[in-house]
mmCIF file of C-alpha atoms in Angstrom:
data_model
loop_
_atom_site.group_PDB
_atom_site.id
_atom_site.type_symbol
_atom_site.label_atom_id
_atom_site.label_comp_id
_atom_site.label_asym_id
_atom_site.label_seq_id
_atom_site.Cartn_x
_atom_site.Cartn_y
_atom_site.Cartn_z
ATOM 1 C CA UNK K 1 -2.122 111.302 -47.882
ATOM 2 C CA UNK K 2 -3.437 111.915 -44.789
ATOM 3 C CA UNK K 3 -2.181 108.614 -43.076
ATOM 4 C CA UNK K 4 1.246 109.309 -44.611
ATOM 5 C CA UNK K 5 4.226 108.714 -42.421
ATOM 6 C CA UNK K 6 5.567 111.801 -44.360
ATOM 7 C CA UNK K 7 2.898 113.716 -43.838
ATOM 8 C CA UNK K 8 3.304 114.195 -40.162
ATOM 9 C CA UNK K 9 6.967 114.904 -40.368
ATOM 10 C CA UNK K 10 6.055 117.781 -42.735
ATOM 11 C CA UNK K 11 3.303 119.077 -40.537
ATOM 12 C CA UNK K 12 4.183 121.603 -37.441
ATOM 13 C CA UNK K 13 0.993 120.471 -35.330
ATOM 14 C CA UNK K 14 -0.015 117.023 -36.162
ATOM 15 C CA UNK K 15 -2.964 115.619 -34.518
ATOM 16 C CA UNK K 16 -4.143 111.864 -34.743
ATOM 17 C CA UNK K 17 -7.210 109.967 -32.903
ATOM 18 C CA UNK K 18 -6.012 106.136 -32.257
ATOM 19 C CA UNK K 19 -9.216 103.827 -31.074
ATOM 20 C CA UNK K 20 -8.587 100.676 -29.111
ATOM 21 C CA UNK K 21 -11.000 97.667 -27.909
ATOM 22 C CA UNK K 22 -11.903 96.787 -24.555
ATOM 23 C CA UNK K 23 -12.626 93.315 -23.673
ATOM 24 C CA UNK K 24 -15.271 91.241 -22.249
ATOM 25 C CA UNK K 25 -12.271 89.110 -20.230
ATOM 26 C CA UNK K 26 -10.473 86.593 -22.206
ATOM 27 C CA UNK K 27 -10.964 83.546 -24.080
ATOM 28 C CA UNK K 28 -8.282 81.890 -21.926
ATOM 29 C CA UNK K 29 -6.353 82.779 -19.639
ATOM 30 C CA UNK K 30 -3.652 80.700 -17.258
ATOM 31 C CA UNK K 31 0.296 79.207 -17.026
ATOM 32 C CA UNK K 32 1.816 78.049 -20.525
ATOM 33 C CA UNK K 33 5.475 76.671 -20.152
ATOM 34 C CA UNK K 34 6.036 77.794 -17.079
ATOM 35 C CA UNK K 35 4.675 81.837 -17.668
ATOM 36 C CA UNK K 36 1.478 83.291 -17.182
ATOM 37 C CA UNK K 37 -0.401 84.017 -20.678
ATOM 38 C CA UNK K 38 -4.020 84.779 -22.298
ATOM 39 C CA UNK K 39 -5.728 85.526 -24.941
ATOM 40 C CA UNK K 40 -8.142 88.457 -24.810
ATOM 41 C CA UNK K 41 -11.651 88.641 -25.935
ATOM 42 C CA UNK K 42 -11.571 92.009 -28.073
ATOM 43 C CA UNK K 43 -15.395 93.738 -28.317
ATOM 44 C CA UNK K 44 -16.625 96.691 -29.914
ATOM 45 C CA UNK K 45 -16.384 99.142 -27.159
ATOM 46 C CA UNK K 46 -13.544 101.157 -27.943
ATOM 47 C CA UNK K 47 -11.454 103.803 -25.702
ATOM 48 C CA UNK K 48 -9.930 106.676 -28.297
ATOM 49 C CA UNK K 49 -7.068 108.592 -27.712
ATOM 50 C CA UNK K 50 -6.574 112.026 -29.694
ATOM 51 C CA UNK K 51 -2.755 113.192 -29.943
ATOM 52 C CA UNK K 52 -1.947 117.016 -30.721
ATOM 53 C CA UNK K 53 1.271 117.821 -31.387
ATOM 54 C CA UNK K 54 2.071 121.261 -30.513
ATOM 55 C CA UNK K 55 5.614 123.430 -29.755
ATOM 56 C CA UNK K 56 6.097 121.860 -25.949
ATOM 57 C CA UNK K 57 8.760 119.439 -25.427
ATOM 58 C CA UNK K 58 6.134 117.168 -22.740
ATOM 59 C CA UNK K 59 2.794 115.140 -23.376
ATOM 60 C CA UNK K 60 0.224 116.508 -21.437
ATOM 61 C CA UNK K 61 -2.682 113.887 -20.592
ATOM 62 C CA UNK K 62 -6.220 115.222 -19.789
ATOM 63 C CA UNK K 63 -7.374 113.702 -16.837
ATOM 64 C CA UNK K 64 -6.347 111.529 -14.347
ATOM 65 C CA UNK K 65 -4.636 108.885 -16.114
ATOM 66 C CA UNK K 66 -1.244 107.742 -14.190
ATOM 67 C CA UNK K 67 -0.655 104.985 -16.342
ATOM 68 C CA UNK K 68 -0.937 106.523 -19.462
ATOM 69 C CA UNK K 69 1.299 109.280 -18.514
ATOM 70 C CA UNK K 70 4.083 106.571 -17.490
ATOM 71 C CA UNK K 71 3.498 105.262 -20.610
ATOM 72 C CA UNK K 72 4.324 108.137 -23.016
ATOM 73 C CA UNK K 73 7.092 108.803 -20.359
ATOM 74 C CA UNK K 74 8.622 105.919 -21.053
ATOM 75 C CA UNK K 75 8.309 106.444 -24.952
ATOM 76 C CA UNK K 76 9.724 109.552 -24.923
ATOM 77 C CA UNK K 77 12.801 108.240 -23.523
ATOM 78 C CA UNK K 78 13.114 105.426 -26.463
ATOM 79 C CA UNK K 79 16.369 106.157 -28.131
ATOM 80 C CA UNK K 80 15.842 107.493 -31.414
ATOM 81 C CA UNK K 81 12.157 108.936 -31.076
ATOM 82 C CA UNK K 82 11.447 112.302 -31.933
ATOM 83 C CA UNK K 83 11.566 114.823 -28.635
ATOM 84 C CA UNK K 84 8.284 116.126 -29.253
ATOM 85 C CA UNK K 85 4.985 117.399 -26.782
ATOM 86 C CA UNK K 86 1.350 118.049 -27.199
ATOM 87 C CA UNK K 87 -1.148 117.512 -25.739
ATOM 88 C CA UNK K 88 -2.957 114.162 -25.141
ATOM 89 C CA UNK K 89 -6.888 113.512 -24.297
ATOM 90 C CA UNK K 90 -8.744 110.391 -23.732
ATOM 91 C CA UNK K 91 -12.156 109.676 -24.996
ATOM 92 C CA UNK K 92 -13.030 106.381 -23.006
ATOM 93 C CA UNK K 93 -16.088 105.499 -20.636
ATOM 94 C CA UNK K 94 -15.273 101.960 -20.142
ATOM 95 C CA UNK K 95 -15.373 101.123 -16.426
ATOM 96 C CA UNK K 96 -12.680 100.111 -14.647
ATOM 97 C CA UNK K 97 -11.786 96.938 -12.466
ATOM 98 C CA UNK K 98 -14.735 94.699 -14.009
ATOM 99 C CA UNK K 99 -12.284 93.011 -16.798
ATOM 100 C CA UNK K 100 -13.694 95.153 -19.785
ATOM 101 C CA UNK K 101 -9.257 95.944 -20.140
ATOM 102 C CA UNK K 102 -9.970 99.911 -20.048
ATOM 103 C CA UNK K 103 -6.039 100.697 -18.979
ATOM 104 C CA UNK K 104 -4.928 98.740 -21.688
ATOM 105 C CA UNK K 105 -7.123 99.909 -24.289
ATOM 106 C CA UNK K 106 -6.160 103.622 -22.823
ATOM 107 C CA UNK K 107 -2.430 103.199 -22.824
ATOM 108 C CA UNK K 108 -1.882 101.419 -25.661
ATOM 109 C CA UNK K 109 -4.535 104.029 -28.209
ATOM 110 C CA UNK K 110 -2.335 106.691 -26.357
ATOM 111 C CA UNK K 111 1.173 105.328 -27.534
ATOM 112 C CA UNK K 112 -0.220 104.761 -31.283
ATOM 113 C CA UNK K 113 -1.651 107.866 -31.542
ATOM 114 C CA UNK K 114 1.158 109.814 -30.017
ATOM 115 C CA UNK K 115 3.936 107.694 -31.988
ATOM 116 C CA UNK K 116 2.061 108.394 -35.030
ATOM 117 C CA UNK K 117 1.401 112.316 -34.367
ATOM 118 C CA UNK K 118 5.287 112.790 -34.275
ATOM 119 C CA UNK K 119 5.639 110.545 -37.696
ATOM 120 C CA UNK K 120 7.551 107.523 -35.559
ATOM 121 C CA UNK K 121 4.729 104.790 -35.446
ATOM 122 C CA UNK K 122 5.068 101.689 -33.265
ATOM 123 C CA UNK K 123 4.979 98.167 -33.845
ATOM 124 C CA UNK K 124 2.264 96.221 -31.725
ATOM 125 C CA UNK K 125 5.449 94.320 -30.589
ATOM 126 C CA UNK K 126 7.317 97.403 -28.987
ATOM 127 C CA UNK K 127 3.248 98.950 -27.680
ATOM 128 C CA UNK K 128 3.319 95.799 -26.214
ATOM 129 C CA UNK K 129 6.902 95.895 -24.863
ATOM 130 C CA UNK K 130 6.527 99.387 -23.186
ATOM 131 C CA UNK K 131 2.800 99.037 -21.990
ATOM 132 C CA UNK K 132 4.041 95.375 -20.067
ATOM 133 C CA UNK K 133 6.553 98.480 -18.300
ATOM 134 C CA UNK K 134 3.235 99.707 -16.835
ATOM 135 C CA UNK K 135 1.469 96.769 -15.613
ATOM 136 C CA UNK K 136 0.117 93.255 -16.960
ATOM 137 C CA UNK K 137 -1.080 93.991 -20.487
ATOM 138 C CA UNK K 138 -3.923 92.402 -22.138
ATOM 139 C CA UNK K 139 -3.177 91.081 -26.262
ATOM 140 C CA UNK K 140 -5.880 94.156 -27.611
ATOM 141 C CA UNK K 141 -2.467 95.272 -28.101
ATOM 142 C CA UNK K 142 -1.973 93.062 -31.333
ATOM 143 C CA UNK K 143 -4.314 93.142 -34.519
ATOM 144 C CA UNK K 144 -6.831 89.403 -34.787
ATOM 145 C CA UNK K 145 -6.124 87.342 -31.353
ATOM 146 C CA UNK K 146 -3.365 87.077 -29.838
ATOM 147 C CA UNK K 147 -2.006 84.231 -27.277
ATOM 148 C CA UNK K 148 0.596 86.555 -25.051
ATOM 149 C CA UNK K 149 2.494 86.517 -21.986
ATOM 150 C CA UNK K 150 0.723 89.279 -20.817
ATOM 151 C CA UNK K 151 2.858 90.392 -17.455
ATOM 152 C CA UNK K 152 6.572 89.919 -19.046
ATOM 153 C CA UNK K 153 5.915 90.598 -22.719
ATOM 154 C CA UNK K 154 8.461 87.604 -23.465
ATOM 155 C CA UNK K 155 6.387 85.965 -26.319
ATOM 156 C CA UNK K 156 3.461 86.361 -28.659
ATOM 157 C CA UNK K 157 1.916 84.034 -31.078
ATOM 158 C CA UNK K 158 -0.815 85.077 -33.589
ATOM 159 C CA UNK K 159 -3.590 83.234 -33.741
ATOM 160 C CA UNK K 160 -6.096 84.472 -36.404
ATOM 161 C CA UNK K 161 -8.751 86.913 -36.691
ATOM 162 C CA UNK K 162 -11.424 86.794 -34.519
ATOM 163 C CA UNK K 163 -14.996 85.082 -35.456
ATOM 164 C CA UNK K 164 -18.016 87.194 -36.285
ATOM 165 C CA UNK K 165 -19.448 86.154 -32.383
ATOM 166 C CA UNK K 166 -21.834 87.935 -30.712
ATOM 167 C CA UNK K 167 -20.853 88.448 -26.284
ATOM 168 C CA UNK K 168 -23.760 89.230 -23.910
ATOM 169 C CA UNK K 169 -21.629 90.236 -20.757
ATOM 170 C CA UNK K 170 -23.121 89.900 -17.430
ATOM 171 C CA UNK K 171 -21.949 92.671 -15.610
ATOM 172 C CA UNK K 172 -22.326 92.596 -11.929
ATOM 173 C CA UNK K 173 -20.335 95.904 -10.724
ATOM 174 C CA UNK K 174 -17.655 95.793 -8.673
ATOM 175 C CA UNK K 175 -13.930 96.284 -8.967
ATOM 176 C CA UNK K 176 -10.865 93.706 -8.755
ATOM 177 C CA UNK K 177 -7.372 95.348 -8.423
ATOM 178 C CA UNK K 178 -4.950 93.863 -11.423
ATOM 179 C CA UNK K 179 -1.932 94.974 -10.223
ATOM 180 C CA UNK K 180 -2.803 93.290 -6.611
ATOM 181 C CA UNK K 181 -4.150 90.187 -8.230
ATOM 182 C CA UNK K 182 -1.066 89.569 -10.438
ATOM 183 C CA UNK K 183 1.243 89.953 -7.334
ATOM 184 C CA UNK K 184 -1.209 87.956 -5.371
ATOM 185 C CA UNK K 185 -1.410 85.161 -7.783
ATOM 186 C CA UNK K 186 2.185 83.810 -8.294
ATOM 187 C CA UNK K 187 3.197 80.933 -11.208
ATOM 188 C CA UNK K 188 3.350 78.640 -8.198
ATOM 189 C CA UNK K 189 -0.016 79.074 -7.154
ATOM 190 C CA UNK K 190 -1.145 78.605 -10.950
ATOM 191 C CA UNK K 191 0.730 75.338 -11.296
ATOM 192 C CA UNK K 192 -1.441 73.076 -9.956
ATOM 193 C CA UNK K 193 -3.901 74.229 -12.935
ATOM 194 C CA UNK K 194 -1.031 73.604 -15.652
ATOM 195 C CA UNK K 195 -2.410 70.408 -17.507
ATOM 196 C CA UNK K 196 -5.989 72.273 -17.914
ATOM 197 C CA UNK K 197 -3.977 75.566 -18.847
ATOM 198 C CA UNK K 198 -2.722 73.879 -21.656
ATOM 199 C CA UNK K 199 -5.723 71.912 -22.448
ATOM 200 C CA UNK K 200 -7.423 75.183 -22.986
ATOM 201 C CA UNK K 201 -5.056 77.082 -25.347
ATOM 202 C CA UNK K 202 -4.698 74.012 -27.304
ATOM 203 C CA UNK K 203 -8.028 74.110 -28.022
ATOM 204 C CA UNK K 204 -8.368 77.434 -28.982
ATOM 205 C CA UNK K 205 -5.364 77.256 -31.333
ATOM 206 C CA UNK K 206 -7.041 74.080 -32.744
ATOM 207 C CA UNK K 207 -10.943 76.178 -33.220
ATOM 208 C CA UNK K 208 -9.394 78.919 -34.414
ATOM 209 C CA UNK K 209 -7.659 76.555 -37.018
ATOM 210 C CA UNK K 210 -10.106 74.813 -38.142
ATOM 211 C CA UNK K 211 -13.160 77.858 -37.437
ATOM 212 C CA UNK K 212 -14.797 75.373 -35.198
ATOM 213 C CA UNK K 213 -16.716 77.877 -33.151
ATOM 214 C CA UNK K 214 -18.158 75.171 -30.773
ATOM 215 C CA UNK K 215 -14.610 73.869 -29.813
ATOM 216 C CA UNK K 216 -13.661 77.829 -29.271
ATOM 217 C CA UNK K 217 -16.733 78.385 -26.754
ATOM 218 C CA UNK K 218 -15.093 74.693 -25.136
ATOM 219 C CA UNK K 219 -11.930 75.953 -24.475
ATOM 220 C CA UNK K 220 -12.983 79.473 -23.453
ATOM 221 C CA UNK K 221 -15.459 77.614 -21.068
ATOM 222 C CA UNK K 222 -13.114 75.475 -19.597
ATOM 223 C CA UNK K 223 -10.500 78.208 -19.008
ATOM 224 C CA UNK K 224 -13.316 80.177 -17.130
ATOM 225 C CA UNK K 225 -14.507 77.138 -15.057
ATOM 226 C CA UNK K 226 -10.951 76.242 -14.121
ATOM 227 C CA UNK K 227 -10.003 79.708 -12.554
ATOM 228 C CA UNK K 228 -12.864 79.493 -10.360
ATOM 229 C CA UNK K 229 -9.985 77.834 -8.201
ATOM 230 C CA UNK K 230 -8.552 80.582 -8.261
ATOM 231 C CA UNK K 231 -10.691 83.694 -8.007
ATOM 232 C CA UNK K 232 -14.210 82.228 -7.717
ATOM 233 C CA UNK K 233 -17.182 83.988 -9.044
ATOM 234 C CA UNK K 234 -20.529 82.793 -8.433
ATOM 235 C CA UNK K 235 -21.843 84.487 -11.768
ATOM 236 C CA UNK K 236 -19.627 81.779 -13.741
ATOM 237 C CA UNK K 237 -21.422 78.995 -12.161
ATOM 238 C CA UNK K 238 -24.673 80.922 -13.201
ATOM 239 C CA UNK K 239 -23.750 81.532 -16.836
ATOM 240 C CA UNK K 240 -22.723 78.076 -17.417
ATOM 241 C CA UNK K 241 -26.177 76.883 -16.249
ATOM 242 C CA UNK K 242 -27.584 79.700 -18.910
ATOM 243 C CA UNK K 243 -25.445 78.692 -21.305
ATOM 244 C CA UNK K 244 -26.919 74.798 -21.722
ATOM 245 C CA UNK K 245 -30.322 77.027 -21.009
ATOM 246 C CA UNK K 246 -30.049 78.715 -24.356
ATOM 247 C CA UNK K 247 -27.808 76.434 -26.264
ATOM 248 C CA UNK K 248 -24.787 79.263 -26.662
ATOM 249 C CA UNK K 249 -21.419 78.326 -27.499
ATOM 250 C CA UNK K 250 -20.165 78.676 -23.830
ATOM 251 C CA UNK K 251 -19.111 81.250 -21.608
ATOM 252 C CA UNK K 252 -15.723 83.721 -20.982
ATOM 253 C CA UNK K 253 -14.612 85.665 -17.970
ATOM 254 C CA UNK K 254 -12.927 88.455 -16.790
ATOM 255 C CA UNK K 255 -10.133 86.064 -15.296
ATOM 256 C CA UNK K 256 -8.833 89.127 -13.312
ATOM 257 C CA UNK K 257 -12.269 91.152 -12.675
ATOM 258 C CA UNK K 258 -16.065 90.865 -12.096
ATOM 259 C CA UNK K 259 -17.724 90.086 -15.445
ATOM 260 C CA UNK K 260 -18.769 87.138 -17.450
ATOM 261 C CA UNK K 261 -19.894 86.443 -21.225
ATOM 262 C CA UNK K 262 -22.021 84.248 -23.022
ATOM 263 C CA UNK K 263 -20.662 83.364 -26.491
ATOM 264 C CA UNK K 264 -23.523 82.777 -29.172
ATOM 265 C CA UNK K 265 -23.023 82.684 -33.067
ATOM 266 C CA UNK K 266 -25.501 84.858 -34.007
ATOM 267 C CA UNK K 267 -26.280 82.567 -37.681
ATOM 268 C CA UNK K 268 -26.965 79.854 -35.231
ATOM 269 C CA UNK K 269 -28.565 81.362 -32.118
ATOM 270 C CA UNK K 270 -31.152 83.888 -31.928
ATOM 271 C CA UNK K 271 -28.859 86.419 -29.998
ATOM 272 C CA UNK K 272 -32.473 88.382 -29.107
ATOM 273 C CA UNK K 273 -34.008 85.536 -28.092
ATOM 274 C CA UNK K 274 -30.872 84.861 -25.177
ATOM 275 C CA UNK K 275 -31.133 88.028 -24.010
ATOM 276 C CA UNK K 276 -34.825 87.839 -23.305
ATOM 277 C CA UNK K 277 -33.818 84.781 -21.479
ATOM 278 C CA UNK K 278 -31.327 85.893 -19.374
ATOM 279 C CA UNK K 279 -33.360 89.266 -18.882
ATOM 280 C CA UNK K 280 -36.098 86.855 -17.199
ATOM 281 C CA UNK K 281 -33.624 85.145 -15.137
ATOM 282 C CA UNK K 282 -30.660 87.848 -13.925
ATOM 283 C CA UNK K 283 -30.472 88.622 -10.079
ATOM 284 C CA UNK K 284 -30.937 91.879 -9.223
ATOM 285 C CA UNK K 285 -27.950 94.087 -9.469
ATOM 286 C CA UNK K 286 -26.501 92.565 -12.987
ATOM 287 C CA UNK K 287 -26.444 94.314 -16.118
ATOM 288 C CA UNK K 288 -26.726 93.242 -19.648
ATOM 289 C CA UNK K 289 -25.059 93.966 -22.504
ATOM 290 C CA UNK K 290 -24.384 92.996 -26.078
ATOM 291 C CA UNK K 291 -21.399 93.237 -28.391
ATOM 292 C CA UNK K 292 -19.616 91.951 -31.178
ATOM 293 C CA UNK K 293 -16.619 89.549 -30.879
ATOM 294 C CA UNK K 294 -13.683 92.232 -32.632
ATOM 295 C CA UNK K 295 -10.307 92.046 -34.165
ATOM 296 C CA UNK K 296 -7.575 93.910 -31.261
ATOM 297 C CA UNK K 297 -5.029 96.328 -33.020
ATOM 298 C CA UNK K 298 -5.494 100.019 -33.421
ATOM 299 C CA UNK K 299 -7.752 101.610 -35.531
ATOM 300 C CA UNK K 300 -6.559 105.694 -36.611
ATOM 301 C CA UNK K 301 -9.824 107.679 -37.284
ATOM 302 C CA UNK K 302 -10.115 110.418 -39.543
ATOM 303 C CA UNK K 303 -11.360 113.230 -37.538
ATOM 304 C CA UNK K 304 -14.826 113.700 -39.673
ATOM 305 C CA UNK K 305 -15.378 110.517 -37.829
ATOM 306 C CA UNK K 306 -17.560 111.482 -34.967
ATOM 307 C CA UNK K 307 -15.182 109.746 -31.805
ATOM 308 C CA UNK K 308 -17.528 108.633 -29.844
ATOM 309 C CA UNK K 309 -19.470 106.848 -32.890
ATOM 310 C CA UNK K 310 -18.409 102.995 -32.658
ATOM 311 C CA UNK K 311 -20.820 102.142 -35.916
ATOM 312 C CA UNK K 312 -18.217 103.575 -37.814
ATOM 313 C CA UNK K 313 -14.931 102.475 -36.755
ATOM 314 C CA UNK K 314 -12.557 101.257 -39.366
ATOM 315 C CA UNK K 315 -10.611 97.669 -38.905
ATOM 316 C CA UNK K 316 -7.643 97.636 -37.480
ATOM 317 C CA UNK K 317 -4.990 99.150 -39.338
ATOM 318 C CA UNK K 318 -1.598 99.186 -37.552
ATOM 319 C CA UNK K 319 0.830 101.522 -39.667
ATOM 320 C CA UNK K 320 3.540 99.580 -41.874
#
């Protein structure tokens, strides 16, 4: 009863904690018919949003959070949804500017939460519609993995749930702007790339077909080594040498950011072993981490579920 779309409408103060993923980059990322699209690569490090409903007529976000504020501004203006206010606070430590998507996973667990405090929940399609009003969006937004035109919204396509991978992301610091690399990077200067675009999202539809996990770390390698055309990082040209070092699946990147991943299947790798290896070998200044390949989508948490406890999320769950 507690999830129940009723429920809320009955209650005076509702309050609701929505949990989204970050990512460790994307699988693929590049120009598809003529408009910019990826495919995120969801991991278990989640930002959560708690929504409380009280008797004010505004949201009120803790913090300084610009876009999520513009966010829920622009829901509240949706015809038809409830003119309600609370209060709204964010529960995230992801870092920003590396490619870990911390303003999607912030915006987007803020406008399922709130939508679902006031007993109007969203589709991923319209989450996805209004969070594309903020800035380029990553597709977190949508439940499994999701191929989506991630600055215009126009199209998604839904492309299966994600495989039980293991990512070891090589984080190096520093910060890339999104909003200034999507206005610096036009369609026109992705052209050129086209043919290996599509190359790569054909053959990530195909793994994800056929659960060809080798063919996925292919294409998500070959997306990553193409955009070093276009925003070079020397720490690609370093994983893919550590890659064929410890016989992972390939790598990913951050296609708009700083960090890269090493895709391993951990029933075919020893995961512990790779990270020994790359411990050995990393410059100084990189950091290591480990996570697990995730489904995108929202998860709601019950609030006996301790929010900052990841070992206990639920799957996604995005409200019928």
């Amino acid at each position: 009863k507690t999830w129940d779309r009723g429920y809320f409408k009955s209650m005076r103060h509702a309050c609701v904690t929505a949990a989204l993923p970050g990512t460790a980059g994307e699988l693929v990322q590049g120009l598809l018919d003529g408009e910019p699209c990826l495919v995120s690569c969801p991991i278990d490090w989640f930002s959560r949003v708690r929504a409380t409903v009280t008797d004010d007529h505004t949201w009120h976000v803790s913090g300084p959070y610009p876009k999520v504020q513009k966010a829920l501004h622009l829901l509240s203006k949706r015809p038809g949804f409830p003119s309600r206010g609370g209060q709204v606070e964010i529960q995230a430590n992801i870092p920003r500017g590396r490619g870990y998507g911390s303003s999607t996973a912030d915006v987007a667990a803020a406008l399922y939460a709130v939508a679902y405090a006031v007993g109007h929940p969203l589709s991923p399609a319209t989450v996805a519609r209004l969070a594309v009003e903020v800035e380029p969006t990553d597709s977190t937004v949508f439940p499994g993995l999701v191929l989506f035109a991630h600055r215009t919204g126009a199209f998604w396509e839904m492309l299966g749930p994600a495989p039980p991978l293991a990512v070891i992301v090589l984080d190096p610091g520093g910060k890339v702007d999104t909003l200034t690399y999507n206005r610096q990077v036009s369609v026109e200067t992705l052209r050129p790339l086209a043919t290996q675009h599509r190359e790569a999202f054909n053959l990530l539809r195909w793994a994800l077909r056929q659960r060809d996990w080798h063919a996925l770390g292919e294409a998500a390698t070959l997306s990553a080594c193409t955009h070093q055309q276009v925003l070079p990082n020397p720490l690609v040209d370093l994983a893919v040498v550590w890659r064929r070092a410890v016989g992972a699946l390939g790598i990913c990147r951050a296609h708009s950011g700083t960090l890269v991943g090493i895709l391993c299947h951990p029933e075919q790798t020893d995961v512990q072993s790779v990270i020994s290896y790359l411990c050995r070998h990393l410059p100084a200044g990189l950091t290591l981490h480990r996570y697990a390949l995730t489904d995108g989508g929202p998860r709601y948490l019950p609030h006996q579920v301790h929010p900052t406890d990841p070992e206990r999320l639920p799957g996604p769950c995005p409200p019928s």
